[in-house]
Coordinates of C-alpha atoms in Angstrom, one line a residue:
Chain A
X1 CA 71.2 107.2 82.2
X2 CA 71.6 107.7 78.2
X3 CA 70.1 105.4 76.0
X4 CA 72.3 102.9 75.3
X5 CA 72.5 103.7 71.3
X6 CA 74.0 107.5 72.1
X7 CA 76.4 105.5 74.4
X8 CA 80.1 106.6 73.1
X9 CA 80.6 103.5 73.4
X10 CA 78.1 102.1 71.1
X11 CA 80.7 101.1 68.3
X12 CA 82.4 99.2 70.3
X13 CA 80.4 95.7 69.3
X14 CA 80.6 96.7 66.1
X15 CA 84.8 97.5 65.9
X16 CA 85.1 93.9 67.7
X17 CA 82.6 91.9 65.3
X18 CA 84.1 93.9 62.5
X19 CA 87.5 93.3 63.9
X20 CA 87.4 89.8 64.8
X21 CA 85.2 88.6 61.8
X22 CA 88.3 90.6 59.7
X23 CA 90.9 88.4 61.3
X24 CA 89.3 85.3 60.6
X25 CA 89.1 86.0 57.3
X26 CA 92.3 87.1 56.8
X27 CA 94.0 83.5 59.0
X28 CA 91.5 81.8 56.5
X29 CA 93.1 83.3 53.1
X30 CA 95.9 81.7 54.6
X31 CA 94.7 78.0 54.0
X32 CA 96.2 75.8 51.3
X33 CA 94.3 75.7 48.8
X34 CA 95.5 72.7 47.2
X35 CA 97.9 69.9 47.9
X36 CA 100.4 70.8 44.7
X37 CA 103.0 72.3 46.8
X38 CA 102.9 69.7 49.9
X39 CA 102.8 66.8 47.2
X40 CA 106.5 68.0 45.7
X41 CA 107.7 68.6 49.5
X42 CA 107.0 65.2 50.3
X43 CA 108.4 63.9 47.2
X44 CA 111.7 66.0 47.3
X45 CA 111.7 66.6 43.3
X46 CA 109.9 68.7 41.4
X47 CA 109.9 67.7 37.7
X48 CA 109.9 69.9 34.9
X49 CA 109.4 69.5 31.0
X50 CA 111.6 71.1 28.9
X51 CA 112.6 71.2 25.0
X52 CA 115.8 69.6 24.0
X53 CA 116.7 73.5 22.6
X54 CA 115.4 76.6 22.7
X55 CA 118.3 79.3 23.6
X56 CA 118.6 81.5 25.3
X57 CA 116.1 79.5 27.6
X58 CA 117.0 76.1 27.0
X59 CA 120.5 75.3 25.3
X60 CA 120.9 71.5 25.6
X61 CA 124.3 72.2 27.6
X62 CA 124.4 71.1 31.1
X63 CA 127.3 73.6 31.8
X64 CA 125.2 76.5 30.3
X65 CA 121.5 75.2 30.5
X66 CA 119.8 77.8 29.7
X67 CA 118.2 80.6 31.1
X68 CA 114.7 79.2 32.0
X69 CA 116.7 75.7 33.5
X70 CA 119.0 77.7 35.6
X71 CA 115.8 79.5 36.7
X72 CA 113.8 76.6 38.0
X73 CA 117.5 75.2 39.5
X74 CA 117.5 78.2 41.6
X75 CA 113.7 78.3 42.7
X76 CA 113.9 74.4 43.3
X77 CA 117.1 74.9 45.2
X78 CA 115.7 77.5 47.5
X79 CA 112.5 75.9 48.3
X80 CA 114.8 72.7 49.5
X81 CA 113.6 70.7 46.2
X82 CA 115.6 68.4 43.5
X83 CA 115.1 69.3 40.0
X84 CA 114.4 66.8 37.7
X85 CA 114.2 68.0 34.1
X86 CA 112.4 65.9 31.3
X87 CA 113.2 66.7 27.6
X88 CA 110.2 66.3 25.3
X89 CA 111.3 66.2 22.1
X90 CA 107.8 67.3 20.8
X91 CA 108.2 70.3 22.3
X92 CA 110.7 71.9 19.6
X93 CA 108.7 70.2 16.9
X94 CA 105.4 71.0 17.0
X95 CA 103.4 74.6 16.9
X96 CA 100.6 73.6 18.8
X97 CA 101.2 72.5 22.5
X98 CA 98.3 69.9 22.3
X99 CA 100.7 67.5 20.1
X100 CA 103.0 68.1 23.1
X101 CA 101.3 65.6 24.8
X102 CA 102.2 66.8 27.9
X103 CA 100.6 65.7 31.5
X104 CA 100.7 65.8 35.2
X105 CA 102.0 62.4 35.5
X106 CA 105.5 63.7 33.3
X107 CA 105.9 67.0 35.2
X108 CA 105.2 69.5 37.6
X109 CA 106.4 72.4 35.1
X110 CA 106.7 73.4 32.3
X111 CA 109.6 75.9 30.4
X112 CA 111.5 76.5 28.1
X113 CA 109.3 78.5 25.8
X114 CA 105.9 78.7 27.5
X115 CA 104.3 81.8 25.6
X116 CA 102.7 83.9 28.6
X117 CA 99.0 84.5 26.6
X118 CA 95.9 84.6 27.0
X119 CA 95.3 81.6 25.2
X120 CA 97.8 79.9 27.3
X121 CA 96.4 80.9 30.4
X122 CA 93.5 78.9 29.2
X123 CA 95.3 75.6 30.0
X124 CA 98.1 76.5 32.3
X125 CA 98.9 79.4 35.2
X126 CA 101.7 80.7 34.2
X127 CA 104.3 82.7 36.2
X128 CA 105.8 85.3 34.1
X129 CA 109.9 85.4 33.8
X130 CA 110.4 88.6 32.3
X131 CA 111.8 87.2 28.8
X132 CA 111.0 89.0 25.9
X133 CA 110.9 86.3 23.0
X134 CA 109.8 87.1 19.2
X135 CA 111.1 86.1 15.4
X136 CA 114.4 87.2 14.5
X137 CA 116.1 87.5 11.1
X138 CA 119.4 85.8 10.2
X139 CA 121.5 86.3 6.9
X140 CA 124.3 86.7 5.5
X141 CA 126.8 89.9 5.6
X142 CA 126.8 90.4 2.4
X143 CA 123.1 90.6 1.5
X144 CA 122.0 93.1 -1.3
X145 CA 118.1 93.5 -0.2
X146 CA 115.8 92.6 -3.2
X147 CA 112.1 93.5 -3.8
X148 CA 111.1 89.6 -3.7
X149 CA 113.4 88.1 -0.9
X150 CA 113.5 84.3 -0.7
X151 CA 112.9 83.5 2.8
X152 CA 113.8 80.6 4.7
X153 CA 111.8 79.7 8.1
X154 CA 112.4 77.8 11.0
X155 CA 109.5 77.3 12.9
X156 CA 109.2 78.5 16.3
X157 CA 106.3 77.1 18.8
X158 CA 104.9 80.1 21.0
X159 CA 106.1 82.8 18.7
X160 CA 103.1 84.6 16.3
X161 CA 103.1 82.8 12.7
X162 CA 100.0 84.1 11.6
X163 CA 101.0 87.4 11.7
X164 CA 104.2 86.5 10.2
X165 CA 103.4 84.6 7.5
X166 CA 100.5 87.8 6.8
X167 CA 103.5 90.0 6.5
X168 CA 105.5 87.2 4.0
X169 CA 102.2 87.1 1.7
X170 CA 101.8 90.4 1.7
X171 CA 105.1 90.8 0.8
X172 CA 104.9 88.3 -1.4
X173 CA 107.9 86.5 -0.4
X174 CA 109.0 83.2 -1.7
X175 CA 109.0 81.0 1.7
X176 CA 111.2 78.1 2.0
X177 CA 110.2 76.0 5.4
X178 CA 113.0 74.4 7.0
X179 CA 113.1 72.1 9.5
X180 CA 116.1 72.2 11.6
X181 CA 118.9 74.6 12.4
X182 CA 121.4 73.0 9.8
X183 CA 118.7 73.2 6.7
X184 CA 118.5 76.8 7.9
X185 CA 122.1 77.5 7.5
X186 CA 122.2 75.1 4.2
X187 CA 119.4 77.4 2.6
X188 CA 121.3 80.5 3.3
X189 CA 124.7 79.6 2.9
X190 CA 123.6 77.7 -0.5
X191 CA 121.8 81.0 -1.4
X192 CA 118.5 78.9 -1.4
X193 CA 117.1 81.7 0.7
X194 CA 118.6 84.9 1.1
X195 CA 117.4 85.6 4.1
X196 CA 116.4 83.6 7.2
X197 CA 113.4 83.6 9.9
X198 CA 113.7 82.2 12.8
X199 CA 113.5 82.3 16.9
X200 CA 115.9 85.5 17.7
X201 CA 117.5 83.1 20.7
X202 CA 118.2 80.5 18.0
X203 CA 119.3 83.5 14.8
X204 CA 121.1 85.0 17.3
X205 CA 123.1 81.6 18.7
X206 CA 123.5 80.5 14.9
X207 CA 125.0 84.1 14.1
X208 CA 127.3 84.2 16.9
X209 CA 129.1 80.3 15.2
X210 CA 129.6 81.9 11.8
X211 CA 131.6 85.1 10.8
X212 CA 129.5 85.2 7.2
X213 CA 126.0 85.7 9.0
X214 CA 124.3 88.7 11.4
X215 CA 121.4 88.4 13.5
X216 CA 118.6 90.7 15.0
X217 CA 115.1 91.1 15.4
X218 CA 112.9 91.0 12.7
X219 CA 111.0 94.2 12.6
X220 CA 107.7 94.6 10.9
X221 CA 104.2 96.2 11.5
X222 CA 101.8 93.3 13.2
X223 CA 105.3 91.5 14.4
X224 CA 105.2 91.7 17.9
X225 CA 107.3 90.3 20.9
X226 CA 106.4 87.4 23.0
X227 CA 106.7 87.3 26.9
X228 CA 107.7 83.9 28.4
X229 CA 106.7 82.3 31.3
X230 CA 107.2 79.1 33.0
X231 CA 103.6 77.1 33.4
X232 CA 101.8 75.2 36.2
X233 CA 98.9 72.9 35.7
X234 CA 95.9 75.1 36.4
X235 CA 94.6 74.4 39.9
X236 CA 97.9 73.9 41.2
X237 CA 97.6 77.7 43.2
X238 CA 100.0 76.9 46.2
X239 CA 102.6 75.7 43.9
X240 CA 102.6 78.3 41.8
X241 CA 102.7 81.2 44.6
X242 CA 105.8 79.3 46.5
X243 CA 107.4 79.6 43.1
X244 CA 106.3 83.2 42.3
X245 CA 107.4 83.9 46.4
X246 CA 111.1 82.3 45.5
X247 CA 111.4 84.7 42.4
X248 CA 110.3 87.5 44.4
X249 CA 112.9 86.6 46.7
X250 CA 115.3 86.4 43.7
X251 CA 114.6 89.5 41.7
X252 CA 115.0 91.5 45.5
X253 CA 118.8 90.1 46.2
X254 CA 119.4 90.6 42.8
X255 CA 120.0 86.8 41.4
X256 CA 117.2 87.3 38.9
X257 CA 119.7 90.2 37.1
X258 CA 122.1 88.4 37.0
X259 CA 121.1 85.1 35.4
X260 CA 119.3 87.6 33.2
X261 CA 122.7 89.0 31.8
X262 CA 124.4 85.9 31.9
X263 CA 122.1 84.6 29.4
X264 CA 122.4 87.7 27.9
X265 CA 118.6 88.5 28.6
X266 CA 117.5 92.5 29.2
X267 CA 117.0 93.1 32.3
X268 CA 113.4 93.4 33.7
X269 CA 111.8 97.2 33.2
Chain B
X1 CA 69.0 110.8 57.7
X2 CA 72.6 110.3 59.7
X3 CA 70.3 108.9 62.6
X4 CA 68.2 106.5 60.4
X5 CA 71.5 105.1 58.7
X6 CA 73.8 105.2 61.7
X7 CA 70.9 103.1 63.5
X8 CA 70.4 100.6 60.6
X9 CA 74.6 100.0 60.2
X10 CA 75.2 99.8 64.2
X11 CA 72.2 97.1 64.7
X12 CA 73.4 95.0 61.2
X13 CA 77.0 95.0 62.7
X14 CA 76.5 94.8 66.5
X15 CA 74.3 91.5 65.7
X16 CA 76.9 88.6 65.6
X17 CA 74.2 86.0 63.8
X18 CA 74.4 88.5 60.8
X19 CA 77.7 89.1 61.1
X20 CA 78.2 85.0 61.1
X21 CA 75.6 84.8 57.7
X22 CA 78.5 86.8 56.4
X23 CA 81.5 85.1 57.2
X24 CA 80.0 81.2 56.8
X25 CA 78.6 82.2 52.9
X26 CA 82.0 82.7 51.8
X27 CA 83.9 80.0 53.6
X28 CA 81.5 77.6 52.3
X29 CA 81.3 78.6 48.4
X30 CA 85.0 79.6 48.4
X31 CA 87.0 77.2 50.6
X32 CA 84.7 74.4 50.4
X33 CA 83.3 74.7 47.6
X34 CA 86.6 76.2 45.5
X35 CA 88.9 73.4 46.8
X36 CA 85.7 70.1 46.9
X37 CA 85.3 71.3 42.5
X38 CA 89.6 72.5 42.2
X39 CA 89.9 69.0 40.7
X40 CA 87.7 68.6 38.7
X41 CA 88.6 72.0 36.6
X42 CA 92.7 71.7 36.8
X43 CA 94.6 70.5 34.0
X44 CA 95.6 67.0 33.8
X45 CA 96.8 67.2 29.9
X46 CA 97.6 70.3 28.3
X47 CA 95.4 71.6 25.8
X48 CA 92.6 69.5 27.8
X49 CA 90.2 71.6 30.4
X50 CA 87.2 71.6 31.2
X51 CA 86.7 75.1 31.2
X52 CA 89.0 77.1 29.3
X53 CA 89.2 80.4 31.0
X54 CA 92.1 82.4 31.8
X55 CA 91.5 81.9 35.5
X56 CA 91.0 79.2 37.6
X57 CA 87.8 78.0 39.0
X58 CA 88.7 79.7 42.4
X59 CA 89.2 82.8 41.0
X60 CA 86.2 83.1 38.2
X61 CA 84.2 81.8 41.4
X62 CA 85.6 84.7 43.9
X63 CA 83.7 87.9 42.6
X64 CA 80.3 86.1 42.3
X65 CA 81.0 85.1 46.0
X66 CA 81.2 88.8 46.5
X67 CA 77.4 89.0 44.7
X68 CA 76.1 86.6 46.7
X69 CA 76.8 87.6 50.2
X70 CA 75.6 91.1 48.8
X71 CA 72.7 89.7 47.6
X72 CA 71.8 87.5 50.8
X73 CA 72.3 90.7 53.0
X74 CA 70.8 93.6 50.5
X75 CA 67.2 91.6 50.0
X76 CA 67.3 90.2 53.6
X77 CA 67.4 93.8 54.9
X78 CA 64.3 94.3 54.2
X79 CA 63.3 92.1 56.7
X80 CA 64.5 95.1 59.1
X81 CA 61.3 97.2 57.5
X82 CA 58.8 94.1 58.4
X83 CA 60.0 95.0 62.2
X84 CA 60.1 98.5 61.6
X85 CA 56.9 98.2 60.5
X86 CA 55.7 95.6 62.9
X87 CA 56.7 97.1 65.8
X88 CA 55.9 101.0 65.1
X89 CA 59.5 102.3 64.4
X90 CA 58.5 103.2 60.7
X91 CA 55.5 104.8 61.9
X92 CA 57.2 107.0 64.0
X93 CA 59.8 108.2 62.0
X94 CA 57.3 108.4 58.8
X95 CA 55.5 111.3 61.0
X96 CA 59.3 113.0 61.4
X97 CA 59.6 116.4 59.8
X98 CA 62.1 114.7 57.4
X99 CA 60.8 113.9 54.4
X100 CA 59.6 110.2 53.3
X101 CA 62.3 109.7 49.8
X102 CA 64.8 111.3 52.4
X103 CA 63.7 108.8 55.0
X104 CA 63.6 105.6 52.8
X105 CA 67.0 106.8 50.9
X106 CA 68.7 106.7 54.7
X107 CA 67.3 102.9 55.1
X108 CA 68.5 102.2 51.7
X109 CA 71.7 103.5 52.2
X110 CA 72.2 102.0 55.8
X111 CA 70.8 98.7 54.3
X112 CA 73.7 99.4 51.2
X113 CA 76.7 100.0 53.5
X114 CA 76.2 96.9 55.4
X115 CA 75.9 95.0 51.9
X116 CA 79.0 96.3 51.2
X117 CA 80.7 95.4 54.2
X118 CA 79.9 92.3 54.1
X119 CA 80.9 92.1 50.0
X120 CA 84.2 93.6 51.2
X121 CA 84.5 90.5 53.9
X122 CA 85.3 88.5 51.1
X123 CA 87.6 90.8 49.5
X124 CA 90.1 89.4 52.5
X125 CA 89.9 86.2 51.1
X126 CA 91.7 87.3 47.6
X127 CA 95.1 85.9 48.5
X128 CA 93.4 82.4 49.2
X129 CA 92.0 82.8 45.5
X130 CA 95.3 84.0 44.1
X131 CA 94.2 87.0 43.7
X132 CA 96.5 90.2 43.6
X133 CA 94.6 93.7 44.1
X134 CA 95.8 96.9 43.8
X135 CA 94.2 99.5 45.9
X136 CA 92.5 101.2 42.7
X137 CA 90.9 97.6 41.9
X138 CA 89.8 97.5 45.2
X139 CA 88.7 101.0 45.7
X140 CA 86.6 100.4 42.1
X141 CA 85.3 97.5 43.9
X142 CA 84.1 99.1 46.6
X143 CA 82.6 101.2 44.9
X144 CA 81.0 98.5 42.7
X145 CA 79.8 96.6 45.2
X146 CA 78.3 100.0 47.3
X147 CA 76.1 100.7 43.4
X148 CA 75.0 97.0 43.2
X149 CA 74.0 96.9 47.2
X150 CA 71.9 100.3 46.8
X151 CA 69.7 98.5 44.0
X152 CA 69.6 95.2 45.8
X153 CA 68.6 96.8 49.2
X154 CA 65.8 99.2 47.4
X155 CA 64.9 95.7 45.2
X156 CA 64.7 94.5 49.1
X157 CA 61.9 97.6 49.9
X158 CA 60.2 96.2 47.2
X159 CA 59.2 93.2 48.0
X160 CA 59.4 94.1 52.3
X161 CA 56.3 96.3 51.3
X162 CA 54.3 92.8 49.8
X163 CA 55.1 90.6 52.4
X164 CA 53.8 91.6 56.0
X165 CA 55.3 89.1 58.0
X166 CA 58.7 87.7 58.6
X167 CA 57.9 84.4 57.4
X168 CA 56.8 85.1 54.0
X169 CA 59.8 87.0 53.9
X170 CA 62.2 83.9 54.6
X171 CA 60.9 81.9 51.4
X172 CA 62.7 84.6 49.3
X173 CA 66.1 83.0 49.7
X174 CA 65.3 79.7 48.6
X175 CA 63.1 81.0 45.5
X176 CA 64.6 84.6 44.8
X177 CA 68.0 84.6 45.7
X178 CA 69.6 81.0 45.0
X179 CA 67.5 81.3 41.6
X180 CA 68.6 84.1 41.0
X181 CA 72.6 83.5 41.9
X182 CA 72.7 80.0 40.2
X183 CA 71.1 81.2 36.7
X184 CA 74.0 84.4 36.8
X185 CA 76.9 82.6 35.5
X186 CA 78.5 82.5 38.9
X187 CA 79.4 78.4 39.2
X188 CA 80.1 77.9 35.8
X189 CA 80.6 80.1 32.3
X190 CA 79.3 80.8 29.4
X191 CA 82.4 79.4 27.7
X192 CA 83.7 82.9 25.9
X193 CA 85.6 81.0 23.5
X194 CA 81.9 79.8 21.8
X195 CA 79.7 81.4 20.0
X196 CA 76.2 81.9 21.3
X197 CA 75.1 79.5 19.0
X198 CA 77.5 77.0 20.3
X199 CA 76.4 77.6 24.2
X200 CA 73.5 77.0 23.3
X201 CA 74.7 73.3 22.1
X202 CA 76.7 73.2 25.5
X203 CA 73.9 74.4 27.6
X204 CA 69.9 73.8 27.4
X205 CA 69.0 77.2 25.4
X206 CA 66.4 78.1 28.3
X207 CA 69.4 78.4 30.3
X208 CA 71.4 80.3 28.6
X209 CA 68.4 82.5 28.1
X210 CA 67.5 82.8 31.9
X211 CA 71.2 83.6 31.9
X212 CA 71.2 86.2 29.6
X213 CA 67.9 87.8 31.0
X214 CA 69.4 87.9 34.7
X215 CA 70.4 91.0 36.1
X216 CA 72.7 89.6 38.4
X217 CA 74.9 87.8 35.5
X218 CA 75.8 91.4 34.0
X219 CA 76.5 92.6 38.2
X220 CA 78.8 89.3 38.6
X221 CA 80.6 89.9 35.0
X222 CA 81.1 93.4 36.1
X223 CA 82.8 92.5 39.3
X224 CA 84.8 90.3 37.5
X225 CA 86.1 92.7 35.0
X226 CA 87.1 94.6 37.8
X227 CA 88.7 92.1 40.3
X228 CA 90.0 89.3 37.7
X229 CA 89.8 91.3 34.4
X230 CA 87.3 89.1 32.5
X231 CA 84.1 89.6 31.1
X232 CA 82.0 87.2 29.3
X233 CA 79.6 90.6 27.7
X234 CA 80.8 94.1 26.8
X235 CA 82.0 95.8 30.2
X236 CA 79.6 98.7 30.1
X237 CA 76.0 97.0 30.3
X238 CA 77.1 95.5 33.8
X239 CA 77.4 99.2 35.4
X240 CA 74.5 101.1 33.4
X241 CA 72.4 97.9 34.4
X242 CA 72.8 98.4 38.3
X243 CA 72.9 102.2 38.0
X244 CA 69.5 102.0 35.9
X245 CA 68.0 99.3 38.3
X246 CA 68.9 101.3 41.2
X247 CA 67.1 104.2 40.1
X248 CA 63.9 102.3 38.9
X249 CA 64.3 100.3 42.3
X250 CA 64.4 103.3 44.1
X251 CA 61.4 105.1 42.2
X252 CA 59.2 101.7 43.1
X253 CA 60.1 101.6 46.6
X254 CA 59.3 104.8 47.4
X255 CA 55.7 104.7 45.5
X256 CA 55.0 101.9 47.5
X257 CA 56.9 103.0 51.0
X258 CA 54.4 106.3 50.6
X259 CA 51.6 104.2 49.9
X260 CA 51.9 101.9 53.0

């Protein structure tokens, strides 16, 4: 009789360990790995933070709420959820998303304007949408472009300002900060500023009211674009993939597209 | 050389306890440990973590997982040339017409491919850690893990040629391998978003020196940048560290393997 190691059978113990030690693992990658998603199931709701405006992805409007609200409708309405949005008003205020003051206790999610960075990823996961965010540039028809503009800005939380306020030094613009949307308009329209910065969802919405103003991105070397995501409270993994599984599901059948043009977003590349 | 290696990677994998070692390391440091620390590194406020990575702890913990079941089988191989040894195997091949380097570089390698197999165990457990691969990441990984095995089995030789029974052997987990896993930067970071001067404040400076002198810190931050895309020191040292190792590793072991 052969010895038993030039048997041809003598990878057949190790294509059954290998085999069944493979399968285990595999069932195993398959255990929750945290009670986030079981948590909302049980509750029914899923509650999300949102700014009181931020168009395209929040408008305020409960006809036409906004890109990233009609988002987590849809996702929450497939998984068999209620949505239950929460408008921080702190949100739209303030650049730094510590003053936000946001916790687990107010919401699940978070959107409407949740910069998909690094830095972000440092405090939330983040489950990209596809938007395509960054300062645009509002002003009036009639502009005559001038070597030292007077520039009014509106600030916009998530969107680079210390590239842009590099570029308006260097250009040695006189800046006018505003606060809201109407001291935006009131600085152009009173020629306080001649031209105006501002979130291209908000210059562009602003534009779109008035006949005597044009919108569009504000192009400049170091200005770049901003790609948005909705955010989960990091450790909250099953959560998160049932979300990112549901707008799978929706970029496939093709509902993703079409929110995306109804808000008037680009569709994704 | 085929012979030597087939017969090294059939006995590893036909012997279930082995096979077991493999499977219960990562279950333990991944499921149990991942979701028993999960809350105490999620975010309850935003702006307000414990550990400000990218990443969550699941995921920075998943490729140093990888290391340590590498580790655990690589240097424990060498228990394989005690009972070669012991029981006359090494002396019969070492009077084979094949040359010694040719006949350690089989053991090495058959001691390397099981390493790897049981690194790439793991890899099945990257949808638990929300981790998405794409087969380049994984075929990089592979390959990764293959480099670091080599120098960990022929690190293995080493010390199998110092130690003559399997005893003496056994201490080496508890005071060479946990040691050597715990002071890598595998359960918790050097925060990347401090200076050196500032971990230093954060962590006892012997610490983060033992950290910075450990070989296994720059193989963990390799695998890292590789599965997860994050690396706490410049990506190149981690790769021209295990290639170098292996090499010196290699030299060593055979001076030694001749000499016995």
């Amino acid at each position: 009789m052969a010895p038993r190691f030039h048997s041809p059978f003598r990878w057949r113990p190790v294509v059954i360990n290998v085999a069944v030690v493979s399968l285990l693992m595999f069932g195993l990658s398959y255990v929750p790995a945290d009670t986030s998603l079981s948590e909302i199931q049980r509750r029914g709701t899923l509650r999300v933070c949102i700014p009181p405006s931020r168009p395209p992805l929040v408008t305020g409007d409960p006809t036409y709420p906004g890109f990233d609200v009609a988002l987590m409708l849809e996702l929450s309405e497939s998984m068999g959820i209620t949505l239950k949005t929460r408008v921080v008003s702190a949100m739209g205020a303030d650049f730094n998303p510590r003053n936000w003051r946001l916790s687990r206790s107010q919401c699940d999610v978070i959107a409407g304007g949740i910069v998909d960075s690094e830095e972000t990823r440092g405090f939330l996961q983040t489950l990209p949408t596809d938007v395509q965010m960054g300062w645009g540039v509002i002003r009036p028809n009639t502009l005559v472009p001038e070597p030292r503009e007077s520039v009014a800005v509106l600030p916009a939380p998530g969107l680079d300002r210390l590239a842009l306020s590099q570029i308006l030094r260097a250009e040695k613009a006189d800046v006018v900060l505003v606060r809201d949307e109407a001291a935006l308009i009131a600085a152009l329209t009173t020629g306080r500023a001649r031209i105006g910065l501002a979130d291209k969802g908000i210059a562009d919405r602003l534009a779109q009211d008035r006949t005597d103003l044009t919108s569009g991105w504000f192009k400049a070397e170091g200005v770049t674009r901003q790609s948005f995501a909705l955010g989960f409270w990091k450790g909250d993994v099953e959560l998160r993939r049932a979300f990112a599984h549901a707008l799978s599901d929706m970029d496939e059948d093709g509902r993703l597209d079409d929110l995306r043009s109804e808000y008037g977003l680009p569709a994704a590349d | 050389m085929y012979g030597i290696w087939l017969r090294e990677v059939v006995r590893a994998l036909r012997d279930r306890g082995q096979i077991i070692g493999g499977v219960s390391r990562p279950l333990i440091w991944l499921l149990v440990l991942g979701i028993g620390l999960n809350p105490y590194f999620r975010g309850e406020v935003y702006g307000e973590v414990r550990v400000v990575l990218p990443y969550t702890y699941v995921q920075f913990l998943f490729p140093a997982v990888i290391v340590l079941n590498i580790m655990y089988t690589s240097i424990l191989f060498a228990v394989s040339v005690i009972w070669d040894r012991q029981f006359g195997f090494l002396r019969e091949i070492l009077v084979s017409p094949l040359p010694t380097p040719l006949i350690l570089l089989a053991k090495i390698l058959g001691g390397s491919t099981i390493a790897t197999v049981h690194g790439s165990i793991v890899l099945i457990l990257a949808r638990f850690a929300d981790i998405s691969l794409m087969p380049g990441q994984i075929a990089l990984a592979l390959l990764a893990m293959f480099c670091l095995s080599f120098t960990l089995t022929a690190f293995g030789v080493i010390l199998a040629n110092r130690v003559r029974n399997f005893e003496g052997f056994g201490v080496f987990s508890n005071t060479l391998i946990l040691p050597l896993y715990f002071t890598s930067s595998s359960v918790f970071p050097l925060d990347p978003s401090l200076s050196r001067t500032q971990s230093i404040i954060v962590y006892p400076e012997w610490l983060v020196a033992a950290m910075r002198i450990n070989p296994i810190t720059y193989a963990v931050d390799f695998l890292r940048g590789i599965l997860i895309g994050f690396n706490q020191f410049p990506a190149h040292i981690g790769p021209t560290l295990i290639l170098l190792l292996g090499l010196v590793f290699f030299q060593v072991a055979l001076f030694e393997f001749r000499r016995t």
